Structure formats: C-alpha cells, structure tokens
C-alpha cells in the first residue's frame, strides 16, 4: 500500500487526514494518509523513513516547514522562493520539497473574488495589508508579490517583518512597508488598501471572540478581507468585515486548495475537490462540536 504522512507537532487536530483520505477514496487509490507526531529532534529520521518504497511523500506542518529544507534532495521553485516546504513528493529516490500554501492562497483569492482582487486594482497604486510575519504570512507575502501587490506588513516582531520584507524584495520589485502592531499602523495602512489578510492565529478557536482588527476602526472602503484562520469557519474578523459591507472569507478555501495541489503532486491525478471540500466541512463540524 502507498503511504503519505503528515509530519508535525502537534497534529491531533489537523483536518488534513480527513481531507486527503476522502481524496484517495474518491480517486480510487488504495493509499493511506497517516498523521505522525514528529518532535523537532525526530525530523531527520522521519524524512529518512519516507525513502522506503511504500511512501509517496508527506505534508509538513508546524514546526518543521523551514527546518525540513536541508533534509530534502531538491526544492521546487515555489519552495525555494518562499523558503518553506509544506509538501514532500517522492520522484524515484529523490525527495522534492514544494510549497503549496502560496499557490493555494492565490487560487482561493481568485475563486472568492474572481480575478480583480487576486491582483492589484487597475485604478492605480493600491496595497495589501498583511497581519503577522510567521510562516503563513511568508507564503501570503510571496504569493501576493508574485502577482504584483505592494505590501504593508503589520507585525509584532519587527525583526521577523524586516526579514520577510527583505526576502520578498530580493525576488520582486514591489514596495514593502513595515509597520509595528499598533492602532496608528492599522489606521495609516488603510489608505488605498484593497486587501487585508490576517495571517496571525488571532480569532482561532477556542479564542473565537478575538479579532486582530482594532475596535471601532473603520475598514478601508471596498477592501476584501481574507482571514487565514479556518476554525471557526466564520471568524470574528470575517463577521466584522461583512457587517461593514465588505466581502470577506475565512481560510477553509486556502486549506482546500493547498491540499488539492499537494494531492495532484503526489498522485498526478486531478484532485477530487468536491469530495475534499465535503470532508473538510464534516471535519470542521466535528471540531466545533
Ligand atoms: P506562526 O508561524 O506561528 O506565525 C504566527 C504569526 O502571528 C507571527 O507573526 C506572530 O507574531 C503573530 N501573532 C500571534 N499572536 C499574535 C497576537 N496576539 N498579536 C499580534 N501578532 C500575533 O503561525 P502560521 O503558521 O503563520 O499560522 C498563522 C495562522 O494561519 C494560524 O491560525 C494557522 O492555522 C493559519 N493558517 C491557515 C492556512 C490555511 O490553509 N488556511 C495555512 C497556514 C496557516 P510573533 O512572531 O510576534 O509571535
């Protein structure tokens, strides 16, 4: 039997096993998807085990997305650019690292808004506000930079934000503004802002009553609000934005798209998105219960 693993710590609450098992079943593949709790000191051995003949690859999640880079034989252009791997694919004896988060985010953004908001406004200078400077913010920032957005990074750690900004600008000729995490930054970043992306865990269950958006601050008119958090499936930030008349989405669609791309890399088959989506919805319902 072919096997695919999820390497992370912790992994018990991950929705990926449900989504990928549904995908394998729908595609008629007798494959097994296994969530494996791998602590930081165990990663090298876990990657080595993927070299056994029955393994097709793995997903890699917190805290290993960057630590895994030197353990692989090759990186795809996406993984090399973002400098993080969330999917490992075995090609012959070679383990190849990919990053499907950036493409998954962009694909879902396009799906949510049709094309205009997957790229900057044609009317002139506009920017995306990205909240956070961790792993997910990295994928989002590179994804947006690839399609020409300028970025306003609002983050607690200015060190992380500066490192991310520099890495993006080494590859893409876009403007990047770094702002500290305070109300004045949010206020100034609202000027000509078409897109707001929350890439922090604020608002994630069980902290569903929190929002990264400063209390009482009006949203920039017409902006699209994208919250990477997907549990709960409608976050407080998404509700606030919709109440203010804006279009908004939580991160379930990105989770689906990054998983669908990973499935296609492992199997070289078209991903059964409808079944993967249904499995995610069912798993989300269980995680709410
Ligand atoms: P991470 O690497 O730990 O980064 C988290 C970022 O959020 C860091 O910049 C952190 O700042 C910041 N942050 C955390 N709490 C904060 C607070 N109270 N105020 C201000 N900033 C705060 O985590 P990640 O992998 O980027 O994940 C972030 C979120 O995205 C999670 O909720 C995750 O589930 C979600 N996500 C969703 C998808 C999807 O497919 N939808 C994919 C990936 C991730 P410091 O550095 O100062 O701590």
CSV table of C-alpha atoms and ligand atoms in Angstrom, one decimal:
chain,number,residue,atom,x,y,z
A,1,UNK,CA,0.0,0.0,0.0
A,2,UNK,CA,1.2,3.5,-0.8
A,3,UNK,CA,1.5,5.9,2.1
A,4,UNK,CA,1.6,9.6,2.7
A,5,UNK,CA,2.4,11.2,6.0
A,6,UNK,CA,1.7,14.4,7.9
A,7,UNK,CA,4.8,15.4,9.8
A,8,UNK,CA,4.2,18.0,12.6
A,9,UNK,CA,3.8,18.6,16.2
A,10,UNK,CA,1.1,18.7,17.3
A,11,UNK,CA,-1.0,17.1,14.6
A,12,UNK,CA,-4.0,15.6,16.5
A,13,UNK,CA,-6.4,18.4,15.5
A,14,UNK,CA,-5.3,18.6,11.8
A,15,UNK,CA,-8.1,18.5,9.2
A,16,UNK,CA,-5.7,17.2,6.5
A,17,UNK,CA,-6.1,13.5,7.3
A,18,UNK,CA,-9.9,13.7,6.7
A,19,UNK,CA,-9.4,15.7,3.5
A,20,UNK,CA,-6.8,13.5,2.0
A,21,UNK,CA,-8.4,10.2,3.0
A,22,UNK,CA,-11.5,11.4,1.2
A,23,UNK,CA,-9.5,12.4,-1.8
A,24,UNK,CA,-7.7,9.0,-2.0
A,25,UNK,CA,-11.1,7.2,-1.7
A,26,UNK,CA,-12.8,9.4,-4.3
A,27,UNK,CA,-9.9,8.8,-6.7
A,28,UNK,CA,-10.0,5.0,-6.2
A,29,UNK,CA,-6.5,5.0,-4.7
A,30,UNK,CA,-5.7,2.4,-2.1
A,31,UNK,CA,-3.4,4.8,-0.3
A,32,UNK,CA,-3.1,5.6,3.4
A,33,UNK,CA,-2.7,9.1,4.9
A,34,UNK,CA,-1.1,9.0,8.4
A,35,UNK,CA,-0.7,11.9,10.9
A,36,UNK,CA,2.6,11.4,12.6
A,37,UNK,CA,3.6,13.4,15.7
A,38,UNK,CA,7.2,14.3,15.0
A,39,UNK,CA,9.1,16.4,17.6
A,40,UNK,CA,11.8,18.7,16.4
A,41,UNK,CA,14.7,16.2,17.2
A,42,UNK,CA,12.9,13.5,15.3
A,43,UNK,CA,12.5,15.2,11.9
A,44,UNK,CA,15.6,13.9,10.2
A,45,UNK,CA,14.7,10.3,11.0
A,46,UNK,CA,11.1,10.9,9.8
A,47,UNK,CA,12.3,12.2,6.5
A,48,UNK,CA,14.6,9.3,6.1
A,49,UNK,CA,11.7,6.9,6.6
A,50,UNK,CA,10.0,8.5,3.6
A,51,UNK,CA,12.7,6.9,1.4
A,52,UNK,CA,11.2,3.4,2.0
A,53,UNK,CA,9.4,2.1,-1.2
A,54,UNK,CA,5.8,2.4,0.2
A,55,UNK,CA,6.0,6.1,0.8
A,56,UNK,CA,4.8,8.6,-1.8
A,57,UNK,CA,5.5,11.7,0.2
A,58,UNK,CA,4.2,13.9,3.1
A,59,UNK,CA,2.7,17.1,4.2
A,60,UNK,CA,4.9,19.1,6.6
A,61,UNK,CA,3.4,21.4,9.1
A,62,UNK,CA,4.3,23.5,12.2
A,63,UNK,CA,7.1,23.5,13.5
A,64,UNK,CA,9.0,21.9,10.6
A,65,UNK,CA,8.2,23.9,7.4
A,66,UNK,CA,11.6,25.6,7.4
A,67,UNK,CA,13.7,23.0,9.3
A,68,UNK,CA,12.9,20.4,6.6
A,69,UNK,CA,14.7,22.4,3.8
A,70,UNK,CA,18.2,21.0,4.2
A,71,UNK,CA,16.9,17.4,4.6
A,72,UNK,CA,15.5,17.2,1.1
A,73,UNK,CA,17.2,16.4,-2.2
A,74,UNK,CA,15.6,19.1,-4.2
A,75,UNK,CA,13.3,22.1,-3.9
A,76,UNK,CA,10.7,23.2,-6.4
A,77,UNK,CA,10.9,26.9,-7.4
A,78,UNK,CA,7.9,27.7,-5.1
A,79,UNK,CA,9.6,26.2,-2.1
A,80,UNK,CA,12.9,27.8,-2.9
A,81,UNK,CA,11.3,31.2,-3.2
A,82,UNK,CA,9.2,31.0,0.0
A,83,UNK,CA,12.0,29.1,1.8
A,84,UNK,CA,9.4,26.8,3.4
A,85,UNK,CA,8.1,23.4,2.5
A,86,UNK,CA,4.6,22.1,3.2
A,87,UNK,CA,4.6,19.1,0.8
A,88,UNK,CA,7.2,16.5,0.1
A,89,UNK,CA,6.9,14.4,-3.1
A,90,UNK,CA,9.0,11.4,-3.9
A,91,UNK,CA,10.3,11.2,-7.5
A,92,UNK,CA,12.2,8.0,-7.9
A,93,UNK,CA,14.5,8.1,-4.9
A,94,UNK,CA,14.6,11.9,-4.7
A,95,UNK,CA,12.6,13.8,-2.1
A,96,UNK,CA,11.4,17.0,-3.6
A,97,UNK,CA,10.1,19.9,-1.4
A,98,UNK,CA,7.2,22.0,-2.6
A,99,UNK,CA,5.2,24.9,-1.1
A,100,UNK,CA,1.5,24.8,-2.0
A,101,UNK,CA,0.4,27.4,0.6
A,102,UNK,CA,1.2,30.4,-1.6
A,103,UNK,CA,-0.5,29.0,-4.7
A,104,UNK,CA,-3.4,27.7,-2.6
A,105,UNK,CA,-3.9,31.1,-1.1
A,106,UNK,CA,-3.9,32.8,-4.5
A,107,UNK,CA,-6.2,30.3,-6.1
A,108,UNK,CA,-8.7,30.7,-3.4
A,109,UNK,CA,-8.4,34.5,-3.5
A,110,UNK,CA,-9.2,34.3,-7.2
A,111,UNK,CA,-12.1,32.0,-6.6
A,112,UNK,CA,-13.5,34.2,-3.9
A,113,UNK,CA,-13.3,37.5,-5.8
A,114,UNK,CA,-13.0,36.5,-9.4
A,115,UNK,CA,-9.8,38.0,-10.9
A,116,UNK,CA,-9.8,41.7,-9.9
A,117,UNK,CA,-8.7,41.2,-6.4
A,118,UNK,CA,-6.2,38.5,-7.0
A,119,UNK,CA,-4.1,41.3,-8.5
A,120,UNK,CA,-3.9,45.0,-7.6
A,121,UNK,CA,-6.5,47.4,-8.5
A,122,UNK,CA,-6.2,48.6,-12.1
A,123,UNK,CA,-7.0,52.2,-11.0
A,124,UNK,CA,-3.6,52.9,-9.5
A,125,UNK,CA,-1.4,52.3,-6.5
A,126,UNK,CA,-3.1,50.0,-4.0
A,127,UNK,CA,-1.7,47.7,-1.4
A,128,UNK,CA,-2.4,44.7,0.6
A,129,UNK,CA,-2.2,44.8,4.4
A,130,UNK,CA,-0.8,41.5,5.8
A,131,UNK,CA,-1.1,40.9,9.5
A,132,UNK,CA,1.7,38.8,11.0
A,133,UNK,CA,5.1,37.7,9.9
A,134,UNK,CA,5.2,34.0,10.6
A,135,UNK,CA,5.1,31.0,8.2
A,136,UNK,CA,1.7,31.6,6.7
A,137,UNK,CA,2.4,35.4,6.3
A,138,UNK,CA,5.5,34.3,4.4
A,139,UNK,CA,3.5,32.3,1.9
A,140,UNK,CA,0.9,35.0,1.5
A,141,UNK,CA,3.5,37.8,1.1
A,142,UNK,CA,5.4,35.9,-1.7
A,143,UNK,CA,2.1,34.9,-3.3
A,144,UNK,CA,0.9,38.5,-3.4
A,145,UNK,CA,4.3,39.8,-4.6
A,146,UNK,CA,4.2,37.3,-7.5
A,147,UNK,CA,1.1,38.9,-8.8
A,148,UNK,CA,2.3,42.5,-8.2
A,149,UNK,CA,0.8,43.7,-5.0
A,150,UNK,CA,2.7,46.1,-2.8
A,151,UNK,CA,2.6,45.0,0.9
A,152,UNK,CA,2.1,46.6,4.2
A,153,UNK,CA,3.3,44.2,6.8
A,154,UNK,CA,1.9,44.8,10.3
A,155,UNK,CA,3.6,42.6,12.8
A,156,UNK,CA,4.5,42.3,16.5
A,157,UNK,CA,8.1,41.3,15.7
A,158,UNK,CA,9.7,44.0,13.5
A,159,UNK,CA,12.7,41.7,13.2
A,160,UNK,CA,10.6,38.9,11.5
A,161,UNK,CA,8.8,41.5,9.4
A,162,UNK,CA,12.0,43.1,8.2
A,163,UNK,CA,13.5,39.7,7.3
A,164,UNK,CA,10.3,38.8,5.4
A,165,UNK,CA,10.2,42.2,3.6
A,166,UNK,CA,13.9,41.9,2.6
A,167,UNK,CA,13.4,38.3,1.3
A,168,UNK,CA,10.4,39.3,-0.8
A,169,UNK,CA,12.1,42.4,-2.2
A,170,UNK,CA,15.2,40.4,-3.2
A,171,UNK,CA,12.9,38.5,-5.6
A,172,UNK,CA,10.2,41.0,-6.5
A,173,UNK,CA,10.3,44.7,-7.4
A,174,UNK,CA,7.4,45.8,-5.2
A,175,UNK,CA,7.0,48.2,-2.3
A,176,UNK,CA,7.0,46.8,1.2
A,177,UNK,CA,6.2,48.9,4.2
A,178,UNK,CA,6.9,47.6,7.7
A,179,UNK,CA,4.6,48.7,10.5
A,180,UNK,CA,4.5,48.0,14.2
A,181,UNK,CA,1.5,46.3,15.7
A,182,UNK,CA,-0.5,49.3,16.9
A,183,UNK,CA,-3.7,51.2,16.1
A,184,UNK,CA,-1.8,54.0,14.3
A,185,UNK,CA,-0.3,51.5,11.9
A,186,UNK,CA,-3.7,49.9,11.1
A,187,UNK,CA,-5.1,53.4,10.5
A,188,UNK,CA,-2.3,54.5,8.1
A,189,UNK,CA,-2.3,51.2,6.3
A,190,UNK,CA,-6.0,51.7,5.4
A,191,UNK,CA,-5.1,54.4,2.9
A,192,UNK,CA,-5.6,53.0,-0.6
A,193,UNK,CA,-5.8,49.4,0.7
A,194,UNK,CA,-7.7,46.9,-1.4
A,195,UNK,CA,-6.9,43.7,0.5
A,196,UNK,CA,-6.5,42.8,4.2
A,197,UNK,CA,-5.1,39.4,5.1
A,198,UNK,CA,-5.0,38.1,8.6
A,199,UNK,CA,-2.0,35.6,8.9
A,200,UNK,CA,-2.0,35.5,12.7
A,201,UNK,CA,-3.8,32.9,14.8
A,202,UNK,CA,-5.9,35.7,16.4
A,203,UNK,CA,-9.6,34.6,16.3
A,204,UNK,CA,-8.8,30.9,16.1
A,205,UNK,CA,-10.9,28.6,18.2
A,206,UNK,CA,-11.1,28.4,21.2
A,207,UNK,CA,-10.3,32.2,21.0
A,208,UNK,CA,-13.2,32.8,18.6
A,209,UNK,CA,-14.2,36.1,20.2
A,210,UNK,CA,-11.0,37.8,19.3
A,211,UNK,CA,-10.2,39.8,16.2
A,212,UNK,CA,-6.9,41.4,15.0
A,213,UNK,CA,-8.9,44.5,13.8
A,214,UNK,CA,-8.7,47.4,16.2
A,215,UNK,CA,-12.0,48.1,17.9
A,216,UNK,CA,-14.0,50.9,16.2
A,217,UNK,CA,-11.6,51.4,13.3
A,218,UNK,CA,-13.5,51.7,10.0
A,219,UNK,CA,-12.3,49.2,7.3
A,220,UNK,CA,-11.0,50.7,4.1
A,221,UNK,CA,-13.9,51.1,1.7
A,222,UNK,CA,-14.2,48.3,-0.8
A,223,UNK,CA,-11.4,46.2,0.5
A,224,UNK,CA,-11.6,42.4,0.5
A,225,UNK,CA,-10.8,40.8,3.9
A,226,UNK,CA,-9.2,37.3,3.9
A,227,UNK,CA,-8.7,35.5,7.2
A,228,UNK,CA,-6.4,32.5,7.1
A,229,UNK,CA,-7.9,31.2,10.2
A,230,UNK,CA,-10.4,28.4,9.3
A,231,UNK,CA,-11.7,27.3,12.8
A,232,UNK,CA,-14.3,28.7,13.3
A,233,UNK,CA,-15.3,28.7,9.6
A,234,UNK,CA,-16.7,32.3,10.1
A,235,UNK,CA,-14.2,34.2,12.2
A,236,UNK,CA,-15.0,37.4,14.2
A,237,UNK,CA,-12.9,39.3,11.7
A,238,UNK,CA,-14.9,38.0,8.8
A,239,UNK,CA,-18.1,38.9,10.6
A,240,UNK,CA,-16.9,42.4,11.4
A,241,UNK,CA,-15.9,42.9,7.7
A,242,UNK,CA,-19.3,41.6,6.4
A,243,UNK,CA,-21.2,43.8,8.8
A,244,UNK,CA,-19.3,46.8,7.5
A,245,UNK,CA,-20.5,45.8,4.0
A,246,UNK,CA,-17.2,44.3,2.8
A,247,UNK,CA,-16.6,40.9,1.1
A,248,UNK,CA,-14.7,38.5,3.3
A,249,UNK,CA,-13.6,34.9,3.5
A,250,UNK,CA,-12.0,32.6,6.1
A,251,UNK,CA,-9.2,30.2,5.4
A,252,UNK,CA,-11.1,27.0,4.6
A,253,UNK,CA,-10.8,27.6,0.9
A,254,UNK,CA,-7.0,28.0,1.1
A,255,UNK,CA,-6.7,24.8,3.1
A,256,UNK,CA,-8.7,23.0,0.4
A,257,UNK,CA,-6.6,24.5,-2.5
A,258,UNK,CA,-3.2,23.8,-0.9
A,259,UNK,CA,-4.3,20.3,-0.2
A,260,UNK,CA,-5.7,19.8,-3.7
A,261,UNK,CA,-2.3,20.9,-5.2
A,262,UNK,CA,-0.5,18.5,-2.9
A,263,UNK,CA,-2.8,15.6,-3.9
A,264,UNK,CA,-2.1,16.4,-7.6
A,265,UNK,CA,1.7,16.4,-7.0
A,266,UNK,CA,1.6,13.0,-5.2
A,267,UNK,CA,-0.8,11.2,-7.5
A,268,UNK,CA,-0.5,13.1,-10.8
A,269,UNK,CA,-4.3,12.9,-10.9
A,270,UNK,CA,-6.8,15.7,-10.9
A,271,UNK,CA,-7.9,16.4,-7.3
A,272,UNK,CA,-11.5,15.5,-6.4
A,273,UNK,CA,-12.1,18.9,-4.9
A,274,UNK,CA,-15.8,18.4,-4.2
A,275,UNK,CA,-15.2,15.3,-2.0
A,276,UNK,CA,-12.2,17.0,-0.3
A,277,UNK,CA,-14.4,20.0,0.4
A,278,UNK,CA,-17.2,17.9,1.8
A,279,UNK,CA,-14.7,16.0,4.1
A,280,UNK,CA,-13.3,19.3,5.3
A,281,UNK,CA,-16.8,20.7,6.1
A,282,UNK,CA,-17.6,17.5,8.0
A,283,UNK,CA,-14.3,17.6,9.9
A,284,UNK,CA,-14.9,21.3,10.7
A,285,UNK,CA,-18.3,20.5,12.1
A,286,UNK,CA,-16.8,17.9,14.4
A,287,UNK,CA,-14.1,20.3,15.6
A,288,UNK,CA,-16.9,22.8,16.5
A,289,UNK,CA,-18.9,20.2,18.5
B,1,LIG,P1,3.3,31.2,13.0
B,1,LIG,O1,4.4,30.8,12.1
B,1,LIG,O2,3.3,30.8,14.5
B,1,LIG,O3,3.1,32.8,12.9
B,1,LIG,C1,2.1,33.5,13.6
B,1,LIG,C2,2.2,35.0,13.4
B,1,LIG,O4,1.2,35.6,14.1
B,1,LIG,C3,3.5,35.6,14.0
B,1,LIG,O5,3.9,36.7,13.2
B,1,LIG,C4,3.1,36.0,15.4
B,1,LIG,O6,3.9,37.1,15.9
B,1,LIG,C5,1.7,36.6,15.1
B,1,LIG,N1,0.9,36.6,16.2
B,1,LIG,C6,0.5,35.6,17.0
B,1,LIG,N2,-0.3,36.1,18.0
B,1,LIG,C7,-0.4,37.4,17.9
B,1,LIG,C8,-1.1,38.5,18.6
B,1,LIG,N3,-1.8,38.2,19.7
B,1,LIG,N4,-0.9,39.7,18.2
B,1,LIG,C9,-0.2,40.0,17.1
B,1,LIG,N5,0.5,39.1,16.3
B,1,LIG,C10,0.4,37.8,16.7
B,1,LIG,O7,1.9,30.6,12.5
B,1,LIG,P2,1.5,30.4,11.0
B,1,LIG,O8,1.9,29.1,10.5
B,1,LIG,O9,1.9,31.6,10.3
B,1,LIG,O10,-0.1,30.4,11.1
B,1,LIG,C11,-0.9,31.6,11.4
B,1,LIG,C12,-2.4,31.3,11.2
B,1,LIG,O11,-2.6,30.9,9.9
B,1,LIG,C13,-2.8,30.1,12.0
B,1,LIG,O12,-4.1,30.4,12.6
B,1,LIG,C14,-2.9,28.9,11.0
B,1,LIG,O13,-3.9,28.0,11.4
B,1,LIG,C15,-3.4,29.7,9.8
B,1,LIG,N6,-3.0,29.0,8.5
B,1,LIG,C16,-4.0,28.8,7.7
B,1,LIG,C17,-3.7,28.1,6.5
B,1,LIG,C18,-4.9,27.8,5.5
B,1,LIG,O14,-4.7,27.0,4.6
B,1,LIG,N7,-6.0,28.5,5.7
B,1,LIG,C19,-2.4,27.8,6.2
B,1,LIG,C20,-1.4,28.1,7.1
B,1,LIG,C21,-1.7,28.7,8.3
B,1,LIG,P3,5.2,36.8,16.8
B,1,LIG,O15,6.3,36.4,15.9
B,1,LIG,O16,5.4,38.1,17.5
B,1,LIG,O17,4.7,35.7,17.8
